[in-house]
Amino acid sequence: MSVIYDKYNIEEETYLKALILSRGIVFSENALKVSVLEKAKGQNLVYNMPLNATNSRPQELIITNANDSYSVVVSCVASNPTSTPVLLDVDEEGRLVALVDDKKINNIEIHFVEEPEYYSMNLSNGESVKKYVSACGLDELNIIPWKGCAISRGCRFCGINNFVKPDELSAHRISKDNNEWYQVCEEYLDNLEEAILIAKKSECYKEHAHVILIAGNLDNNNLDFESEVFSSIARRVSPLVEDISEEGVVVVITPPKNMKCIDELKNAGVEKVVFNLEAITEYGFEKYCPGKADLGYKFFVDRLKYAIDVFGKGNIWTNLVFGLEKVEDTLKKCAELTADGVVISANVLHLDKGNSLDCDVPSTKDVIDFFYRLEILNNQEGFVPFYCAKALRTSLSNEAHDMRIKGRNK
């Protein structure tokens, strides 16, 4: 079975994911009781804290199709002012159910994504393993070496700097004095290695892991240094994760000024690089990403194209925040960049604490239509989405690629 929606037939788990991403989700008291029983992962307090949420708000759901066991993970994004949210409740048998406009979505099984075992474990020095590695979605293994972002002007959808504590190593501290990193780097790398060796044994990485090195930007004058730091981390961790990593080490970074630093990332063992435009039209880029615009739209595009020569076609990715720009304008620019050799994906815009946006979350119709049409563009070039449907929690790129969304014959 599938759901008929507008021009598409959509498998139920993907339909529910699209609804949650576009309308948000709220929980009944009984559903929150189940979240405790299922040891649900709470908010990670890195950059994506929903509006009006608490730290204990469940972070993600895993939705499985009852017919073929295809599973997706979705972020439990906050409700928004323009639509009625999905309600997660519990039926008479104690099972989680999703209600949309008082109607239950059938043919699916829903659970909270469980907190990984390593979140409660410590290193030999007593520090938490979670200080060094964390999980987004079910099976990402995220390495985030510092907190916050020091780009000249913050992206308008981002609230990352709301969660930096005064005593934490931050992008601002390192940007002011690179010695802040040099003083801790050897100890950090040793602790990171121990943390990875502990974390990789967790059940969530039993099938595979998507190993992602990511952080907020250093300031615009330290982008080459940022690349240098990421290269040093990649050299240390690449041999540790080769047995579980699906794509090898993926680096998500603002591109360096010196393009030779991109070669160095490759030499350090990085398999794929991600230079995120966030907004793909020049107008949207300047409006919603003013700090990146200080570097220049051409600065990003030139380095995306250069990286294709270094890493090979299909290994360079840029991510968008879908909803910042009009659908047709976005797809027109996507067609240009995919033809150049850049893999494109997107996260659906969600409203986090600290944003300064003037636009609404996109509609369910636009979300489904966009990802279906984006997959056509990527598929024309033979591109496969990074990660999997259980990792990309705010995107439908994998679902579209896996044909969970199909056009209807008229």
XYZ file of C-alpha atoms in Angstrom:
410
model
C 0.000 0.000 0.000
C 0.977 3.654 -0.306
C -0.539 7.080 0.172
C -1.883 9.071 -2.763
C -0.820 12.675 -2.267
C -1.091 15.312 -4.970
C 0.890 14.006 -7.996
C 2.613 11.204 -6.093
C 2.280 7.780 -4.549
C 4.260 7.850 -1.328
C 5.118 5.000 0.992
C 3.619 5.557 4.412
C 6.848 5.967 6.386
C 8.108 8.610 3.970
C 4.759 10.386 3.955
C 4.798 10.646 7.745
C 8.386 11.894 7.697
C 7.429 14.617 5.202
C 4.484 15.622 7.379
C 6.614 15.896 10.506
C 9.295 17.922 8.730
C 6.767 20.379 7.333
C 4.204 20.513 10.161
C 6.183 19.582 13.248
C 5.222 17.116 15.952
C 3.796 17.196 19.464
C 3.588 14.399 22.030
C 0.791 13.175 24.250
C 1.602 12.475 27.892
C 1.393 8.753 27.164
C 3.825 9.073 24.260
C 6.309 10.840 26.531
C 5.977 7.972 29.008
C 6.882 5.581 26.189
C 9.881 7.769 25.352
C 11.215 7.153 28.861
C 10.633 3.396 28.578
C 12.386 3.320 25.189
C 15.318 5.387 26.524
C 14.786 8.017 23.865
C 17.704 10.193 22.875
C 17.193 13.785 24.014
C 18.269 16.999 22.280
C 22.004 17.092 21.604
C 22.303 20.844 22.269
C 24.699 21.438 19.400
C 22.749 23.614 16.980
C 19.233 22.294 16.443
C 17.163 23.002 19.535
C 13.505 23.435 18.529
C 11.612 26.524 19.599
C 9.909 26.204 23.003
C 11.612 22.853 23.659
C 13.344 21.441 26.715
C 16.554 19.413 26.824
C 14.523 16.276 27.500
C 12.399 16.606 24.350
C 12.852 13.378 22.321
C 15.159 14.096 19.405
C 14.194 11.534 16.758
C 11.768 8.832 15.723
C 12.394 5.733 13.643
C 9.465 4.833 11.378
C 9.290 1.427 9.721
C 6.985 0.314 6.915
C 5.065 -2.756 8.035
C 5.073 -4.296 4.539
C 8.738 -4.249 3.562
C 10.534 -3.106 6.769
C 11.996 0.001 5.097
C 12.957 2.390 7.903
C 13.530 6.122 8.114
C 14.547 8.401 10.945
C 12.971 11.814 11.364
C 13.884 14.714 13.609
C 11.147 15.665 16.076
C 10.951 19.229 14.843
C 8.806 21.797 16.604
C 5.385 22.772 15.413
C 5.097 25.962 13.382
C 2.446 28.693 13.165
C 1.243 27.806 9.661
C -0.091 24.260 10.111
C -1.444 21.714 12.576
C 1.319 19.445 13.892
C 1.396 15.674 13.840
C 0.333 14.203 17.184
C 2.251 11.223 18.512
C 0.032 9.211 20.816
C -0.354 5.669 22.151
C -3.076 3.202 21.190
C -4.881 0.712 23.433
C -2.134 -1.869 22.914
C 0.537 0.585 24.048
C 1.951 1.173 20.567
C 2.968 4.593 19.293
C 0.637 5.982 16.634
C 0.765 9.128 14.507
C -2.385 11.197 14.100
C -2.658 13.780 11.334
C -5.776 15.940 11.507
C -7.215 13.282 13.848
C -6.568 10.476 11.336
C -4.171 7.657 12.079
C -1.473 6.785 9.554
C -1.602 3.028 9.074
C 0.898 0.400 7.977
C 3.808 1.759 10.026
C 5.608 0.988 13.254
C 7.033 3.891 15.262
C 9.698 3.963 17.962
C 11.885 6.589 19.544
C 15.543 6.508 18.530
C 17.294 5.142 21.585
C 20.184 6.923 23.245
C 23.389 5.098 22.218
C 25.075 3.054 24.912
C 28.214 5.152 24.786
C 26.366 8.307 25.871
C 26.554 7.007 29.458
C 30.166 5.796 29.239
C 33.412 7.513 30.254
C 36.971 7.567 29.005
C 39.832 6.328 31.165
C 40.380 9.929 32.344
C 36.779 10.177 33.549
C 35.493 12.397 30.744
C 32.280 11.507 28.929
C 32.636 9.726 25.600
C 29.833 11.982 24.376
C 32.139 14.987 24.747
C 34.088 13.710 21.739
C 31.591 11.830 19.563
C 27.828 11.874 19.193
C 25.049 10.442 17.050
C 22.602 12.272 14.818
C 19.908 10.099 13.361
C 20.419 6.428 14.100
C 23.872 5.771 12.687
C 25.849 8.952 12.199
C 29.076 9.132 14.157
C 29.694 12.849 14.509
C 33.020 14.367 15.500
C 32.655 18.013 16.542
C 35.998 19.387 17.837
C 34.738 22.748 19.132
C 31.514 24.546 19.962
C 29.874 27.482 18.238
C 30.610 29.344 15.024
C 32.805 32.416 14.498
C 31.876 33.268 10.924
C 31.705 37.044 10.402
C 27.899 37.064 10.422
C 25.745 34.094 11.377
C 23.343 32.325 9.027
C 19.824 33.493 9.793
C 18.359 30.017 10.325
C 21.061 28.886 12.780
C 21.137 29.072 16.562
C 24.443 27.287 17.144
C 25.954 29.995 19.351
C 23.108 29.691 21.858
C 24.621 26.501 23.251
C 28.249 27.455 23.953
C 29.286 27.477 27.618
C 31.930 29.997 28.731
C 34.442 27.301 29.713
C 34.159 25.291 26.486
C 36.640 25.336 23.637
C 34.884 27.419 21.012
C 35.327 28.623 17.458
C 35.609 32.176 18.774
C 38.426 31.323 21.196
C 40.415 29.441 18.569
C 39.862 32.196 16.010
C 41.282 34.784 18.408
C 44.305 32.630 19.257
C 45.262 29.469 17.344
C 47.332 28.416 20.351
C 44.030 27.593 22.051
C 43.914 24.596 19.687
C 47.628 23.763 19.752
C 47.547 23.580 23.560
C 44.903 20.852 23.563
C 45.276 19.110 20.204
C 47.430 16.134 21.211
C 45.340 15.402 24.277
C 42.183 15.910 22.222
C 43.297 13.456 19.529
C 44.235 10.823 22.108
C 40.866 11.192 23.839
C 39.014 11.202 20.524
C 40.708 7.950 19.515
C 39.660 6.301 22.774
C 36.120 7.641 22.392
C 35.768 6.275 18.867
C 37.004 2.844 19.878
C 34.352 2.750 22.610
C 31.516 4.238 20.538
C 31.978 2.052 17.460
C 30.949 -1.014 19.452
C 27.458 0.411 20.040
C 24.384 -1.268 18.626
C 23.500 1.776 16.510
C 26.625 1.181 14.395
C 26.084 -2.565 14.032
C 25.141 -2.249 10.350
C 27.395 0.673 9.467
C 28.334 4.199 10.524
C 28.421 7.473 8.671
C 31.521 9.164 10.050
C 31.193 12.932 9.819
C 33.737 15.514 10.903
C 31.871 18.781 11.317
C 32.031 22.009 13.312
C 30.991 25.620 13.236
C 33.319 27.828 11.227
C 36.378 29.557 12.522
C 36.412 33.188 11.466
C 36.941 34.094 7.822
C 40.668 34.676 8.321
C 41.247 31.211 9.785
C 39.652 28.956 7.191
C 42.989 27.514 6.061
C 43.844 26.782 9.693
C 40.444 25.117 10.081
C 41.257 22.847 7.147
C 44.629 22.065 8.731
C 42.925 21.042 11.988
C 40.391 18.864 10.178
C 43.190 17.195 8.222
C 45.020 16.329 11.440
C 41.851 14.816 12.922
C 41.133 12.854 9.725
C 44.638 11.340 9.766
C 44.059 10.025 13.258
C 40.500 8.703 12.884
C 40.460 7.351 9.329
C 42.200 4.038 10.217
C 39.950 3.647 13.266
C 36.657 3.724 11.385
C 37.453 2.064 8.064
C 35.803 -1.170 9.217
C 32.448 0.477 10.013
C 32.286 3.603 7.856
C 29.989 3.497 4.848
C 31.630 6.376 2.965
C 34.935 6.785 4.780
C 35.523 10.032 6.649
C 33.259 12.840 5.421
C 34.275 16.418 6.205
C 31.658 19.177 6.388
C 33.500 22.460 6.318
C 33.595 25.982 4.943
C 36.111 25.703 2.101
C 39.604 27.072 2.704
C 40.948 30.132 0.957
C 44.025 28.264 -0.293
C 42.708 25.552 -2.590
C 45.761 23.389 -1.914
C 44.277 22.778 1.533
C 41.575 20.777 -0.269
C 44.312 18.495 -1.632
C 45.628 18.111 1.909
C 42.229 16.940 3.142
C 42.342 14.209 0.510
C 45.887 13.265 1.502
C 44.802 13.047 5.145
C 42.311 10.268 4.391
C 39.112 12.236 3.823
C 36.922 10.457 1.246
C 34.243 13.087 0.648
C 33.950 16.812 1.320
C 30.847 18.901 1.875
C 30.894 22.658 1.274
C 27.399 23.801 2.178
C 25.866 26.701 0.295
C 22.652 26.495 2.393
C 20.954 28.878 -0.083
C 21.676 28.221 -3.741
C 20.642 31.427 -5.500
C 22.988 34.376 -5.122
C 20.168 36.507 -3.714
C 19.202 33.887 -1.125
C 22.847 33.246 -0.274
C 23.441 36.917 0.499
C 20.198 37.301 2.428
C 20.253 34.204 4.606
C 23.993 33.476 4.878
C 25.558 36.932 5.279
C 28.824 35.623 6.743
C 29.306 33.188 3.884
C 28.359 36.008 1.504
C 31.283 38.003 2.913
C 33.476 35.303 1.391
C 31.430 35.330 -1.802
C 29.090 33.039 -3.674
C 31.768 32.495 -6.321
C 34.252 31.595 -3.572
C 32.100 28.578 -2.654
C 31.233 27.513 -6.194
C 34.855 27.729 -7.368
C 35.984 25.489 -4.517
C 33.192 23.007 -5.078
C 34.354 22.665 -8.684
C 38.021 22.450 -7.711
C 37.225 19.702 -5.194
C 35.650 17.598 -7.949
C 39.060 17.317 -9.600
C 40.628 16.301 -6.274
C 38.023 13.868 -4.904
C 36.252 12.772 -8.087
C 32.755 13.273 -9.400
C 30.078 12.176 -6.952
C 32.270 12.782 -3.909
C 31.552 16.498 -3.538
C 28.342 17.540 -1.882
C 26.583 20.759 -1.039
C 23.580 20.932 1.226
C 20.698 23.393 1.120
C 18.113 24.533 3.632
C 14.955 23.924 1.661
C 12.336 26.556 2.294
C 14.553 29.637 2.213
C 14.005 30.114 -1.525
C 11.301 29.474 -4.088
C 11.070 25.908 -5.371
C 11.532 26.706 -9.059
C 14.440 29.078 -8.440
C 16.112 26.467 -6.265
C 15.704 23.635 -8.766
C 17.008 25.775 -11.637
C 20.276 26.396 -9.784
C 20.407 22.746 -8.644
C 20.297 21.679 -12.301
C 23.303 23.879 -13.056
C 25.420 22.586 -10.185
C 24.579 18.898 -10.611
C 25.533 19.214 -14.278
C 28.867 20.613 -13.104
C 29.387 17.532 -10.921
C 28.147 18.569 -7.472
C 25.855 16.246 -5.513
C 23.035 18.253 -3.919
C 20.855 17.427 -0.961
C 18.818 19.531 1.435
C 17.458 19.705 4.942
C 13.905 20.927 5.332
C 13.862 24.278 7.095
C 12.898 24.009 10.743
C 12.642 26.822 13.254
C 15.344 26.604 15.899
C 16.050 28.797 18.876
C 18.163 31.746 17.823
C 16.959 32.045 14.226
C 16.178 35.447 12.687
C 14.127 34.315 9.715
C 11.392 36.097 7.821
C 10.054 33.029 5.971
C 7.785 30.107 6.840
C 8.526 26.396 6.894
C 7.718 24.901 3.451
C 4.480 23.034 2.849
C 4.267 19.245 2.732
C 3.414 19.483 -0.954
C 6.516 21.525 -1.740
C 8.761 19.245 0.323
C 7.641 16.095 -1.511
C 7.736 17.748 -4.924
C 11.187 19.222 -4.394
C 12.904 16.023 -3.301
C 11.277 14.004 -6.095
C 12.520 16.480 -8.699
C 15.945 16.911 -7.070
C 16.456 13.140 -7.265
C 15.837 13.292 -11.017
C 18.664 15.830 -11.360
C 21.079 13.832 -9.193
C 20.130 10.572 -10.894
C 20.853 12.017 -14.349
C 24.476 12.379 -13.221
C 24.602 8.977 -11.515
C 24.813 10.517 -8.041
C 23.904 8.518 -4.944
C 22.849 10.352 -1.760
C 25.322 10.410 1.084
C 24.463 8.521 4.278
C 21.132 6.665 4.505
C 17.470 7.246 5.353
C 18.182 6.445 9.003
C 20.883 9.122 9.185
C 19.519 12.075 7.200
C 16.753 12.920 9.624
C 15.571 16.212 8.060
C 15.866 15.239 4.397
C 14.038 13.024 1.899
C 17.004 12.571 -0.445
C 17.448 8.886 0.330
C 13.737 8.184 0.276
C 13.398 9.777 -3.166
C 16.415 7.825 -4.426
C 14.963 4.588 -3.032
C 11.720 5.278 -4.947
C 9.591 5.721 -1.851
C 8.084 8.657 -3.772
C 6.708 7.817 -7.211
C 4.981 9.968 -9.776
C 1.391 8.999 -10.529
C 0.310 8.103 -14.032
C -2.326 10.532 -15.214
